[in-house]
CSV table of N, CA and C in Angstrom, one decimal:
chain,number,residue,atom,x,y,z
H,241,MET,N,19.9,82.4,40.6
H,241,MET,CA,21.4,82.2,40.8
H,241,MET,C,22.4,83.3,40.4
H,242,LYS,N,21.8,83.9,39.5
H,242,LYS,CA,22.6,85.0,39.5
H,242,LYS,C,22.7,86.3,40.0
H,243,TYR,N,21.4,86.1,40.8
H,243,TYR,CA,21.3,87.2,42.2
H,243,TYR,C,22.1,86.7,43.2
H,244,PHE,N,21.9,85.1,43.4
H,244,PHE,CA,23.0,84.4,44.7
H,244,PHE,C,24.3,84.6,44.5
H,245,ASN,N,24.8,84.8,43.2
H,245,ASN,CA,26.7,84.7,43.0
H,245,ASN,C,26.6,86.2,43.8
H,246,ILE,N,25.9,87.4,43.1
H,246,ILE,CA,26.2,88.6,43.4
H,246,ILE,C,26.1,88.8,45.5
H,247,PHE,N,25.4,88.2,45.5
H,247,PHE,CA,25.1,88.4,46.8
H,247,PHE,C,26.7,87.7,47.4
H,248,LEU,N,26.7,86.8,47.5
H,248,LEU,CA,27.8,86.0,47.7
H,248,LEU,C,29.1,87.2,47.4
H,249,VAL,N,29.3,88.1,46.6
H,249,VAL,CA,30.3,89.1,45.9
H,249,VAL,C,30.3,90.2,47.3
H,250,ILE,N,29.3,90.3,47.5
H,250,ILE,CA,29.0,91.4,48.3
H,250,ILE,C,29.2,91.2,49.3
H,251,LEU,N,28.8,89.8,49.9
H,251,LEU,CA,29.1,89.2,51.3
H,251,LEU,C,30.3,89.3,51.4
H,252,ALA,N,31.4,89.0,50.5
H,252,ALA,CA,32.8,88.5,50.8
H,252,ALA,C,33.8,90.2,50.4
H,253,LEU,N,32.6,90.4,50.2
H,253,LEU,CA,33.3,92.1,50.0
H,253,LEU,C,33.2,93.0,51.6
H,254,LEU,N,32.0,92.7,52.1
H,254,LEU,CA,31.9,93.4,53.3
H,254,LEU,C,32.5,92.4,54.4
H,255,SER,N,33.2,91.3,54.3
H,255,SER,CA,33.6,90.3,55.5
H,255,SER,C,35.4,91.1,55.6
H,256,GLY,N,35.8,91.5,53.9
H,256,GLY,CA,36.6,91.8,53.6
H,256,GLY,C,36.9,92.8,54.4
H,257,CYS,N,36.1,94.0,54.6
H,257,CYS,CA,36.3,95.4,54.5
H,257,CYS,C,35.9,96.1,55.9
H,258,LYS,N,35.7,94.6,57.1
H,258,LYS,CA,35.9,94.8,58.2
H,258,LYS,C,36.5,95.7,58.7
H,259,GLU,N,36.4,96.4,59.6
H,259,GLU,CA,37.7,97.7,60.5
H,259,GLU,C,38.2,96.7,61.4
H,260,ALA,N,39.5,96.6,60.9
H,260,ALA,CA,40.9,95.7,61.6
H,260,ALA,C,40.5,96.2,63.3
H,261,LYS,N,40.6,95.4,63.8
H,261,LYS,CA,40.6,96.1,65.4
H,261,LYS,C,42.4,95.9,65.8
H,262,THR,N,42.5,97.1,66.3
H,262,THR,CA,44.2,97.5,66.8
H,262,THR,C,43.9,97.6,68.5
H,263,GLU,N,44.6,96.9,69.0
H,263,GLU,CA,45.0,96.6,70.8
H,263,GLU,C,46.1,97.0,70.8
H,264,ALA,N,45.7,97.7,71.9
H,264,ALA,CA,47.3,98.8,73.0
H,264,ALA,C,48.3,97.5,72.6
H,265,PRO,N,49.0,98.4,73.3
H,265,PRO,CA,50.7,96.9,72.7
H,265,PRO,C,50.6,97.1,74.5
H,266,VAL,N,51.0,95.3,74.6
H,266,VAL,CA,50.8,94.6,75.6
H,266,VAL,C,52.2,95.4,76.4
H,267,PRO,N,52.3,96.5,77.6
H,267,PRO,CA,53.7,96.3,77.9
H,267,PRO,C,54.6,95.3,78.6
H,268,ALA,N,55.2,95.4,78.4
H,268,ALA,CA,56.4,93.5,79.1
H,268,ALA,C,56.5,93.8,80.3
H,269,GLU,N,56.0,93.2,80.9
H,269,GLU,CA,56.0,93.0,82.3
H,269,GLU,C,57.2,93.2,83.0
H,270,VAL,N,57.6,93.9,84.1
H,270,VAL,CA,58.6,94.2,84.4
H,270,VAL,C,58.9,92.7,85.7
H,271,ALA,N,59.9,91.9,85.3
H,271,ALA,CA,60.0,90.8,86.2
H,271,ALA,C,60.7,90.9,87.2
H,272,GLU,N,59.7,91.0,88.3
H,272,GLU,CA,60.4,90.8,90.0
H,272,GLU,C,61.2,90.1,89.9
H,273,GLU,N,62.3,90.3,91.0
H,273,GLU,CA,63.4,90.1,91.5
H,273,GLU,C,62.8,88.7,93.1
H,274,PRO,N,62.9,87.4,92.2
H,274,PRO,CA,62.1,86.7,93.5
H,274,PRO,C,62.6,87.1,94.6
H,275,SER,N,61.8,87.0,95.9
H,275,SER,CA,62.5,86.9,97.0
H,275,SER,C,63.7,85.8,97.8
H,276,PHE,N,64.0,85.1,97.2
H,276,PHE,CA,64.2,83.9,97.4
H,276,PHE,C,65.5,83.1,96.2
H,277,VAL,N,66.3,82.2,96.3
H,277,VAL,CA,67.4,81.6,96.0
H,277,VAL,C,67.0,80.4,96.1
H,278,LEU,N,66.9,79.5,94.9
H,278,LEU,CA,66.9,77.7,95.4
H,278,LEU,C,68.0,77.3,95.1
H,279,ALA,N,68.5,76.1,96.0
H,279,ALA,CA,69.5,75.5,95.6
H,279,ALA,C,69.1,74.2,96.1
H,280,GLY,N,69.7,73.1,95.4
H,280,GLY,CA,68.9,72.1,94.7
H,280,GLY,C,67.7,71.8,94.3
H,281,ALA,N,66.4,70.9,94.3
H,281,ALA,CA,65.8,71.0,93.9
H,281,ALA,C,64.8,71.5,94.5
H,282,PRO,N,63.3,72.1,93.5
H,282,PRO,CA,62.3,72.9,93.9
H,282,PRO,C,61.9,72.6,95.4
H,283,VAL,N,61.8,73.4,96.0
H,283,VAL,CA,60.9,72.9,97.3
H,283,VAL,C,59.3,72.7,97.2
H,284,SER,N,58.9,71.8,97.1
H,284,SER,CA,57.4,71.6,97.1
H,284,SER,C,56.7,73.0,98.1
H,285,GLU,N,55.4,73.3,97.9
H,285,GLU,CA,53.9,73.6,98.3
H,285,GLU,C,53.6,73.2,99.1
H,286,GLY,N,52.9,73.3,100.0
H,286,GLY,CA,52.6,72.9,101.7
H,286,GLY,C,53.2,73.0,103.0
H,287,GLU,N,52.6,72.3,103.9
H,287,GLU,CA,52.5,72.5,105.2
H,287,GLU,C,54.3,72.4,105.6
H,288,VAL,N,54.8,73.7,106.2
H,288,VAL,CA,56.1,73.7,106.8
H,288,VAL,C,55.9,73.8,108.5
H,289,TYR,N,57.0,73.4,108.6
H,289,TYR,CA,56.7,73.4,110.1
H,289,TYR,C,57.9,74.7,110.4
H,290,ARG,N,56.9,75.1,111.3
H,290,ARG,CA,57.9,76.9,111.9
H,290,ARG,C,58.9,76.1,113.2
H,291,GLN,N,60.4,77.6,112.4
H,291,GLN,CA,60.9,77.1,114.1
H,291,GLN,C,60.7,76.8,115.2
H,292,SER,N,59.8,77.4,115.4
H,292,SER,CA,59.2,76.8,117.3
H,292,SER,C,58.8,75.2,117.3
H,293,GLU,N,58.7,75.5,115.8
H,293,GLU,CA,57.7,73.7,116.1
H,293,GLU,C,59.1,72.4,115.7
H,294,LEU,N,60.0,72.5,115.4
H,294,LEU,CA,60.9,71.7,115.5
H,294,LEU,C,61.3,70.5,116.3
H,295,ASP,N,61.7,71.5,117.7
H,295,ASP,CA,61.9,70.4,118.5
H,295,ASP,C,60.6,69.6,118.5
H,296,GLN,N,59.9,69.6,119.1
H,296,GLN,CA,58.8,68.5,118.9
H,296,GLN,C,59.2,67.3,118.0
H,297,VAL,N,59.3,67.6,116.5
H,297,VAL,CA,59.6,66.9,115.6
H,297,VAL,C,60.5,66.1,115.6
H,298,PHE,N,61.5,66.4,116.8
H,298,PHE,CA,63.4,65.7,116.5
H,298,PHE,C,62.7,64.7,117.6
H,299,ALA,N,62.0,65.3,118.9
H,299,ALA,CA,61.9,64.5,119.4
H,299,ALA,C,60.6,63.6,119.2
H,300,ASP,N,59.6,63.3,118.8
H,300,ASP,CA,59.7,62.5,118.6
H,300,ASP,C,60.1,61.4,118.0
H,301,LEU,N,61.1,61.4,117.5
H,301,LEU,CA,62.0,60.8,116.5
H,301,LEU,C,62.9,59.7,117.2
H,302,GLN,N,63.1,58.8,116.6
H,302,GLN,CA,64.0,58.0,117.4
H,302,GLN,C,65.3,57.2,116.5
H,303,PRO,N,66.5,57.0,117.0
H,303,PRO,CA,67.7,57.0,115.7
H,303,PRO,C,67.1,55.7,115.3
H,304,GLY,N,67.7,55.9,113.9
H,304,GLY,CA,67.2,55.4,112.6
H,304,GLY,C,65.5,55.0,112.0
H,305,ASP,N,65.0,56.4,112.4
H,305,ASP,CA,63.9,56.9,112.0
H,305,ASP,C,64.1,57.8,111.4
H,306,SER,N,62.9,58.6,110.0
H,306,SER,CA,63.2,59.8,109.3
H,306,SER,C,62.0,59.7,109.4
H,307,LEU,N,62.0,61.2,108.6
H,307,LEU,CA,60.4,61.8,108.7
H,307,LEU,C,60.7,62.3,107.1
H,308,ASN,N,59.9,62.5,106.0
H,308,ASN,CA,59.8,63.4,105.1
H,308,ASN,C,59.1,64.6,105.3
H,309,THR,N,59.6,65.8,105.4
H,309,THR,CA,59.0,67.3,105.9
H,309,THR,C,59.5,68.2,105.3
H,310,ARG,N,59.3,69.5,105.3
H,310,ARG,CA,59.9,71.0,105.3
H,310,ARG,C,59.6,71.6,106.3
H,311,PHE,N,61.0,72.3,106.0
H,311,PHE,CA,60.5,73.2,107.8
H,311,PHE,C,61.9,74.8,107.7
H,312,GLU,N,61.2,75.8,107.8
H,312,GLU,CA,61.5,76.9,107.9
H,312,GLU,C,62.4,77.3,109.5
H,313,ALA,N,63.6,77.8,109.0
H,313,ALA,CA,64.6,77.9,110.2
H,313,ALA,C,65.1,79.3,109.6
H,314,GLU,N,65.8,79.5,110.5
H,314,GLU,CA,67.6,80.3,110.3
H,314,GLU,C,68.9,79.9,110.7
H,315,VAL,N,69.5,80.1,109.6
H,315,VAL,CA,70.7,79.5,109.8
H,315,VAL,C,71.8,79.8,110.4
H,316,ALA,N,72.4,78.9,111.2
H,316,ALA,CA,72.9,79.5,112.5
H,316,ALA,C,74.5,78.9,111.9
H,317,GLU,N,74.9,78.1,111.4
H,317,GLU,CA,76.4,78.0,110.4
H,317,GLU,C,76.3,77.7,109.1
H,318,VAL,N,77.8,77.6,108.2
H,318,VAL,CA,77.6,77.2,107.5
H,318,VAL,C,79.2,76.7,107.0
H,319,CYS,N,79.2,75.9,106.2
H,319,CYS,CA,80.6,74.9,106.3
H,319,CYS,C,81.3,76.1,105.3
H,320,GLN,N,82.4,76.7,106.2
H,320,GLN,CA,83.4,77.7,105.3
H,320,GLN,C,84.3,77.1,104.2
H,321,SER,N,84.6,75.7,104.5
H,321,SER,CA,85.2,75.1,103.1
H,321,SER,C,84.4,75.0,102.0
H,322,LYS,N,83.3,74.7,101.8
H,322,LYS,CA,82.5,74.6,100.2
H,322,LYS,C,81.1,74.8,100.6
H,323,GLY,N,80.6,75.2,101.0
H,323,GLY,CA,78.8,75.7,101.7
H,323,GLY,C,78.3,73.9,101.3
H,324,CYS,N,79.1,72.7,101.8
H,324,CYS,CA,78.5,71.3,101.9
H,324,CYS,C,77.6,71.1,102.6
H,325,TRP,N,77.4,71.9,104.2
H,325,TRP,CA,76.8,71.4,104.8
H,325,TRP,C,76.1,73.1,105.3
H,326,MET,N,75.0,72.6,106.7
H,326,MET,CA,74.6,74.0,107.1
H,326,MET,C,73.8,73.8,108.9
H,327,ARG,N,74.1,74.6,109.4
H,327,ARG,CA,73.0,73.9,111.2
H,327,ARG,C,72.4,75.3,111.0
H,328,VAL,N,70.9,74.7,111.2
H,328,VAL,CA,70.3,75.7,111.7
H,328,VAL,C,70.0,75.6,112.8
H,329,ASN,N,69.2,76.9,113.3
H,329,ASN,CA,68.8,77.1,114.9
H,329,ASN,C,67.5,76.3,115.2
H,330,LEU,N,67.0,75.5,116.0
H,330,LEU,CA,65.9,75.3,116.6
H,330,LEU,C,65.8,75.9,118.0
H,331,PRO,N,64.5,75.8,118.6
H,331,PRO,CA,64.2,76.4,120.0
H,331,PRO,C,65.3,75.8,120.8
H,332,ASN,N,65.9,76.1,122.0
H,332,ASN,CA,66.2,75.8,123.4
H,332,ASN,C,67.9,75.5,122.8
H,333,ASP,N,68.5,76.4,122.2
H,333,ASP,CA,69.8,76.9,121.6
H,333,ASP,C,70.6,75.3,121.1
H,334,GLU,N,69.5,74.8,120.4
H,334,GLU,CA,70.0,73.4,120.0
H,334,GLU,C,70.1,73.8,118.1
H,335,THR,N,70.5,72.8,117.4
H,335,THR,CA,70.8,72.6,116.0
H,335,THR,C,70.5,71.8,115.4
H,336,VAL,N,70.4,71.8,114.1
H,336,VAL,CA,70.0,70.7,113.3
H,336,VAL,C,71.4,71.1,112.2
H,337,MET,N,71.8,69.5,112.0
H,337,MET,CA,73.0,70.0,110.9
H,337,MET,C,72.2,68.9,109.5
H,338,VAL,N,72.5,70.2,108.4
H,338,VAL,CA,71.4,69.7,107.3
H,338,VAL,C,72.6,69.4,106.4
H,339,ARG,N,72.6,68.3,105.9
H,339,ARG,CA,73.4,67.8,104.3
H,339,ARG,C,73.1,67.9,103.6
H,340,PHE,N,73.3,68.0,102.5
H,340,PHE,CA,72.8,67.8,100.4
H,340,PHE,C,72.8,66.7,100.4
H,341,LYS,N,71.8,66.4,99.4
H,341,LYS,CA,70.9,64.4,99.2
H,341,LYS,C,72.1,64.5,98.4
H,342,ASP,N,73.0,63.6,98.3
H,342,ASP,CA,73.6,62.8,97.2
H,342,ASP,C,75.0,63.7,97.2
H,343,TYR,N,75.6,64.9,98.6
H,343,TYR,CA,76.3,66.3,98.0
H,343,TYR,C,76.1,66.3,96.0
H,344,GLY,N,75.0,66.1,96.1
H,344,GLY,CA,74.3,67.1,94.7
H,344,GLY,C,75.1,69.1,94.9
H,345,PHE,N,74.7,69.3,95.9
H,345,PHE,CA,74.5,71.1,95.6
H,345,PHE,C,75.2,71.5,96.5
H,346,PHE,N,75.0,73.0,96.5
H,346,PHE,CA,75.6,73.5,97.9
H,346,PHE,C,75.0,74.9,98.1
H,347,VAL,N,75.0,75.9,99.4
H,347,VAL,CA,75.1,76.9,99.7
H,347,VAL,C,75.8,77.5,99.7
H,348,PRO,N,75.6,78.9,99.7
H,348,PRO,CA,76.5,80.1,99.7
H,348,PRO,C,76.9,80.0,101.0
H,349,LYS,N,78.3,80.3,101.5
H,349,LYS,CA,79.0,80.1,102.4
H,349,LYS,C,78.6,81.3,103.8
H,350,ASP,N,78.1,82.4,103.1
H,350,ASP,CA,77.7,83.8,103.7
H,350,ASP,C,76.4,83.7,103.9
H,351,ILE,N,75.3,83.0,104.1
H,351,ILE,CA,74.1,83.0,104.6
H,351,ILE,C,73.8,82.5,106.2
H,352,SER,N,74.5,82.6,106.7
H,352,SER,CA,74.9,82.6,108.7
H,352,SER,C,73.7,83.3,108.1
H,353,GLY,N,73.0,83.5,109.8
H,353,GLY,CA,71.4,84.9,110.1
H,353,GLY,C,70.0,84.9,109.2
H,354,LYS,N,70.4,83.7,107.7
H,354,LYS,CA,69.4,83.8,106.9
H,354,LYS,C,68.7,82.8,107.3
H,355,LYS,N,67.3,83.4,106.8
H,355,LYS,CA,66.0,82.4,106.6
H,355,LYS,C,66.2,81.4,105.8
H,356,VAL,N,65.6,80.1,105.9
H,356,VAL,CA,65.5,79.4,104.7
H,356,VAL,C,64.3,78.2,104.9
H,357,ILE,N,63.6,77.7,103.5
H,357,ILE,CA,62.5,76.3,103.9
H,357,ILE,C,63.4,75.2,103.5
H,358,VAL,N,63.4,74.1,103.7
H,358,VAL,CA,64.5,73.1,103.5
H,358,VAL,C,63.4,71.7,103.5
H,359,GLU,N,63.9,70.9,102.2
H,359,GLU,CA,63.1,70.2,102.0
H,359,GLU,C,63.3,68.8,102.1
H,360,GLY,N,63.5,67.4,103.0
H,360,GLY,CA,63.6,66.6,103.0
H,360,GLY,C,63.8,65.4,103.8
H,361,LYS,N,64.6,65.1,104.7
H,361,LYS,CA,64.2,63.6,105.6
H,361,LYS,C,65.3,64.5,107.0
H,362,ALA,N,64.4,64.4,107.7
H,362,ALA,CA,64.7,64.4,109.4
H,362,ALA,C,65.1,63.0,110.1
H,363,PHE,N,65.8,63.5,110.7
H,363,PHE,CA,66.5,61.6,111.5
H,363,PHE,C,67.5,62.1,112.4
H,364,ILE,N,67.1,61.4,113.4
H,364,ILE,CA,68.6,61.5,114.4
H,364,ILE,C,69.8,59.8,114.7
H,365,SER,N,70.9,60.8,114.4
H,365,SER,CA,71.6,59.6,114.1
H,365,SER,C,72.8,59.8,114.9
H,366,GLU,N,73.8,58.9,115.4
H,366,GLU,CA,74.8,58.6,116.0
H,366,GLU,C,76.0,59.4,115.4
H,367,VAL,N,76.8,60.6,115.6
H,367,VAL,CA,78.2,61.1,115.0
H,367,VAL,C,79.4,60.7,115.7
H,368,PRO,N,80.4,60.1,115.2
H,368,PRO,CA,81.6,59.9,116.1
H,368,PRO,C,82.3,60.6,116.4
H,369,GLU,N,83.4,60.6,116.8
H,369,GLU,CA,84.2,61.6,117.9
H,369,GLU,C,84.6,62.4,116.7
H,370,GLU,N,85.2,61.6,115.5
H,370,GLU,CA,86.1,61.8,114.0
H,370,GLU,C,85.3,63.1,113.6
H,371,GLU,N,83.9,62.9,113.3
H,371,GLU,CA,83.4,63.3,112.7
H,371,GLU,C,82.7,64.6,112.8
H,372,ARG,N,82.7,64.7,114.3
H,372,ARG,CA,82.1,66.0,114.8
H,372,ARG,C,83.6,67.0,114.6
H,373,ARG,N,84.9,66.7,115.1
H,373,ARG,CA,86.1,67.3,114.7
H,373,ARG,C,85.9,68.1,113.6
H,374,HIS,N,85.9,67.3,112.6
H,374,HIS,CA,86.1,67.4,111.1
H,374,HIS,C,84.6,68.6,111.0
H,375,MET,N,84.2,68.6,111.4
H,375,MET,CA,82.7,69.3,111.0
H,375,MET,C,83.1,71.1,112.1
H,376,ALA,N,83.7,70.7,113.1
H,376,ALA,CA,84.1,71.9,113.4
H,376,ALA,C,85.2,72.3,113.3
H,377,GLU,N,86.0,71.4,112.2
H,377,GLU,CA,87.2,72.7,111.8
H,377,GLU,C,86.6,72.9,110.3
H,378,ASP,N,85.9,72.5,110.0
H,378,ASP,CA,84.9,73.0,108.3
H,378,ASP,C,84.6,74.4,108.9
H,379,ALA,N,83.8,73.8,110.3
H,379,ALA,CA,83.1,75.3,110.6
H,379,ALA,C,83.6,76.9,111.5
H,380,GLY,N,85.0,76.6,111.3
H,380,GLY,CA,86.6,77.5,111.7
H,380,GLY,C,86.2,78.0,112.9
H,381,ALA,N,86.0,76.6,114.2
H,381,ALA,CA,86.1,76.0,114.9
H,381,ALA,C,88.0,76.4,115.4
H,382,ALA,N,88.0,77.0,116.6
H,382,ALA,CA,89.4,77.2,116.9
H,382,ALA,C,90.1,75.8,117.2
H,383,ASP,N,91.0,75.9,117.0
H,383,ASP,CA,92.2,74.0,118.1
H,383,ASP,C,91.6,74.1,119.3
H,384,SER,N,91.8,75.1,119.8
H,384,SER,CA,91.2,74.5,121.7
H,384,SER,C,89.4,73.6,121.6
H,385,VAL,N,89.1,74.3,120.8
H,385,VAL,CA,87.1,74.3,120.5
H,385,VAL,C,87.7,72.7,120.2
H,386,ILE,N,88.3,72.5,119.2
H,386,ILE,CA,88.4,70.8,118.4
H,386,ILE,C,88.9,70.0,119.5
H,387,ALA,N,90.0,70.1,120.2
H,387,ALA,CA,90.6,69.5,121.2
H,387,ALA,C,89.5,69.1,122.1
H,388,GLN,N,88.9,69.7,122.5
H,388,GLN,CA,87.7,69.6,123.7
H,388,GLN,C,87.0,68.7,123.3
H,389,ILE,N,86.3,68.3,122.0
H,389,ILE,CA,85.2,67.1,121.2
H,389,ILE,C,86.0,66.3,121.7
H,390,ARG,N,85.4,65.0,122.4
H,390,ARG,CA,85.0,64.2,123.1
H,390,ARG,C,84.3,62.6,123.1
H,391,GLY,N,84.4,61.6,122.0
H,391,GLY,CA,83.0,60.8,122.0
H,391,GLY,C,82.2,61.0,121.3
H,392,SER,N,81.4,60.2,120.8
H,392,SER,CA,80.8,60.3,119.6
H,392,SER,C,79.2,60.8,120.4
H,393,GLU,N,78.1,60.9,119.6
H,393,GLU,CA,76.7,61.9,120.3
H,393,GLU,C,75.7,62.0,119.0
H,394,PHE,N,74.4,61.4,119.9
H,394,PHE,CA,73.4,61.8,118.9
H,394,PHE,C,72.7,62.9,118.7
H,395,GLN,N,73.1,63.1,117.0
H,395,GLN,CA,72.5,65.0,116.7
H,395,GLN,C,71.3,64.8,115.7
H,396,ASN,N,70.0,65.8,115.9
H,396,ASN,CA,69.4,65.8,114.6
H,396,ASN,C,70.5,65.8,113.5
H,397,GLY,N,69.6,65.3,112.5
H,397,GLY,CA,70.3,65.3,111.4
H,397,GLY,C,69.2,65.9,110.7
H,398,PHE,N,69.3,66.4,109.1
H,398,PHE,CA,68.7,66.4,107.7
H,398,PHE,C,69.3,65.7,106.8
H,399,GLU,N,68.3,65.5,105.8
H,399,GLU,CA,69.3,65.5,104.6
H,399,GLU,C,68.7,66.2,103.7
H,400,ALA,N,68.6,67.6,103.0
H,400,ALA,CA,67.7,68.0,102.2
H,400,ALA,C,68.0,67.7,101.0
H,401,THR,N,67.0,67.6,100.3
H,401,THR,CA,66.8,67.9,98.6
H,401,THR,C,66.7,69.0,98.1
H,402,GLY,N,66.2,69.8,98.6
H,402,GLY,CA,66.4,71.1,98.0
H,402,GLY,C,66.8,72.4,100.0
H,403,VAL,N,66.8,73.6,99.3
H,403,VAL,CA,67.0,74.7,100.0
H,403,VAL,C,66.1,75.9,99.5
H,404,ARG,N,65.9,76.9,100.0
H,404,ARG,CA,65.2,77.9,99.7
H,404,ARG,C,65.3,78.9,100.7
H,405,ILE,N,66.2,79.9,100.3
H,405,ILE,CA,66.8,80.7,100.9
H,405,ILE,C,66.4,82.2,100.8
H,406,PHE,N,65.7,82.7,101.8
H,406,PHE,CA,65.4,84.0,101.7
H,406,PHE,C,66.5,85.3,101.6
H,407,LYS,N,66.1,86.4,100.7
H,407,LYS,CA,67.2,86.8,100.7
H,407,LYS,C,67.0,88.6,101.8
């Protein structure tokens, strides 16, 4: 038993005398600046329609239909009052009016010409004359242009839950 106790003491000394491992300090990672800014909820990953495909997405919709989707496009204009809506370009010189779910977020007013990915619901809606005039006024249109707006029209619409704005 005496030898066993001596063996345990030697074993304890040897295990306590292990050479301490020193690791080279890990340099702090340089945080890369993201290449985009988010507005609203984060845009999920997955299939994203390209701008060139959008005309077909809206062509397949009827008034009253909606389609949950994500698409990439270039911003044509933004509400210059608050950034509370934007229009994005479609092929064939058409645009899509993008509004933000529950008026819950805004986009910067200076993003015209920038690429965005928006996520939410695409739809076709009838927009009355009064609202069309209001949107033209918010966009900064001249009084002569606003005066020429007559009647309601069907327009491509989108209610975004989130917008990814590329720098």
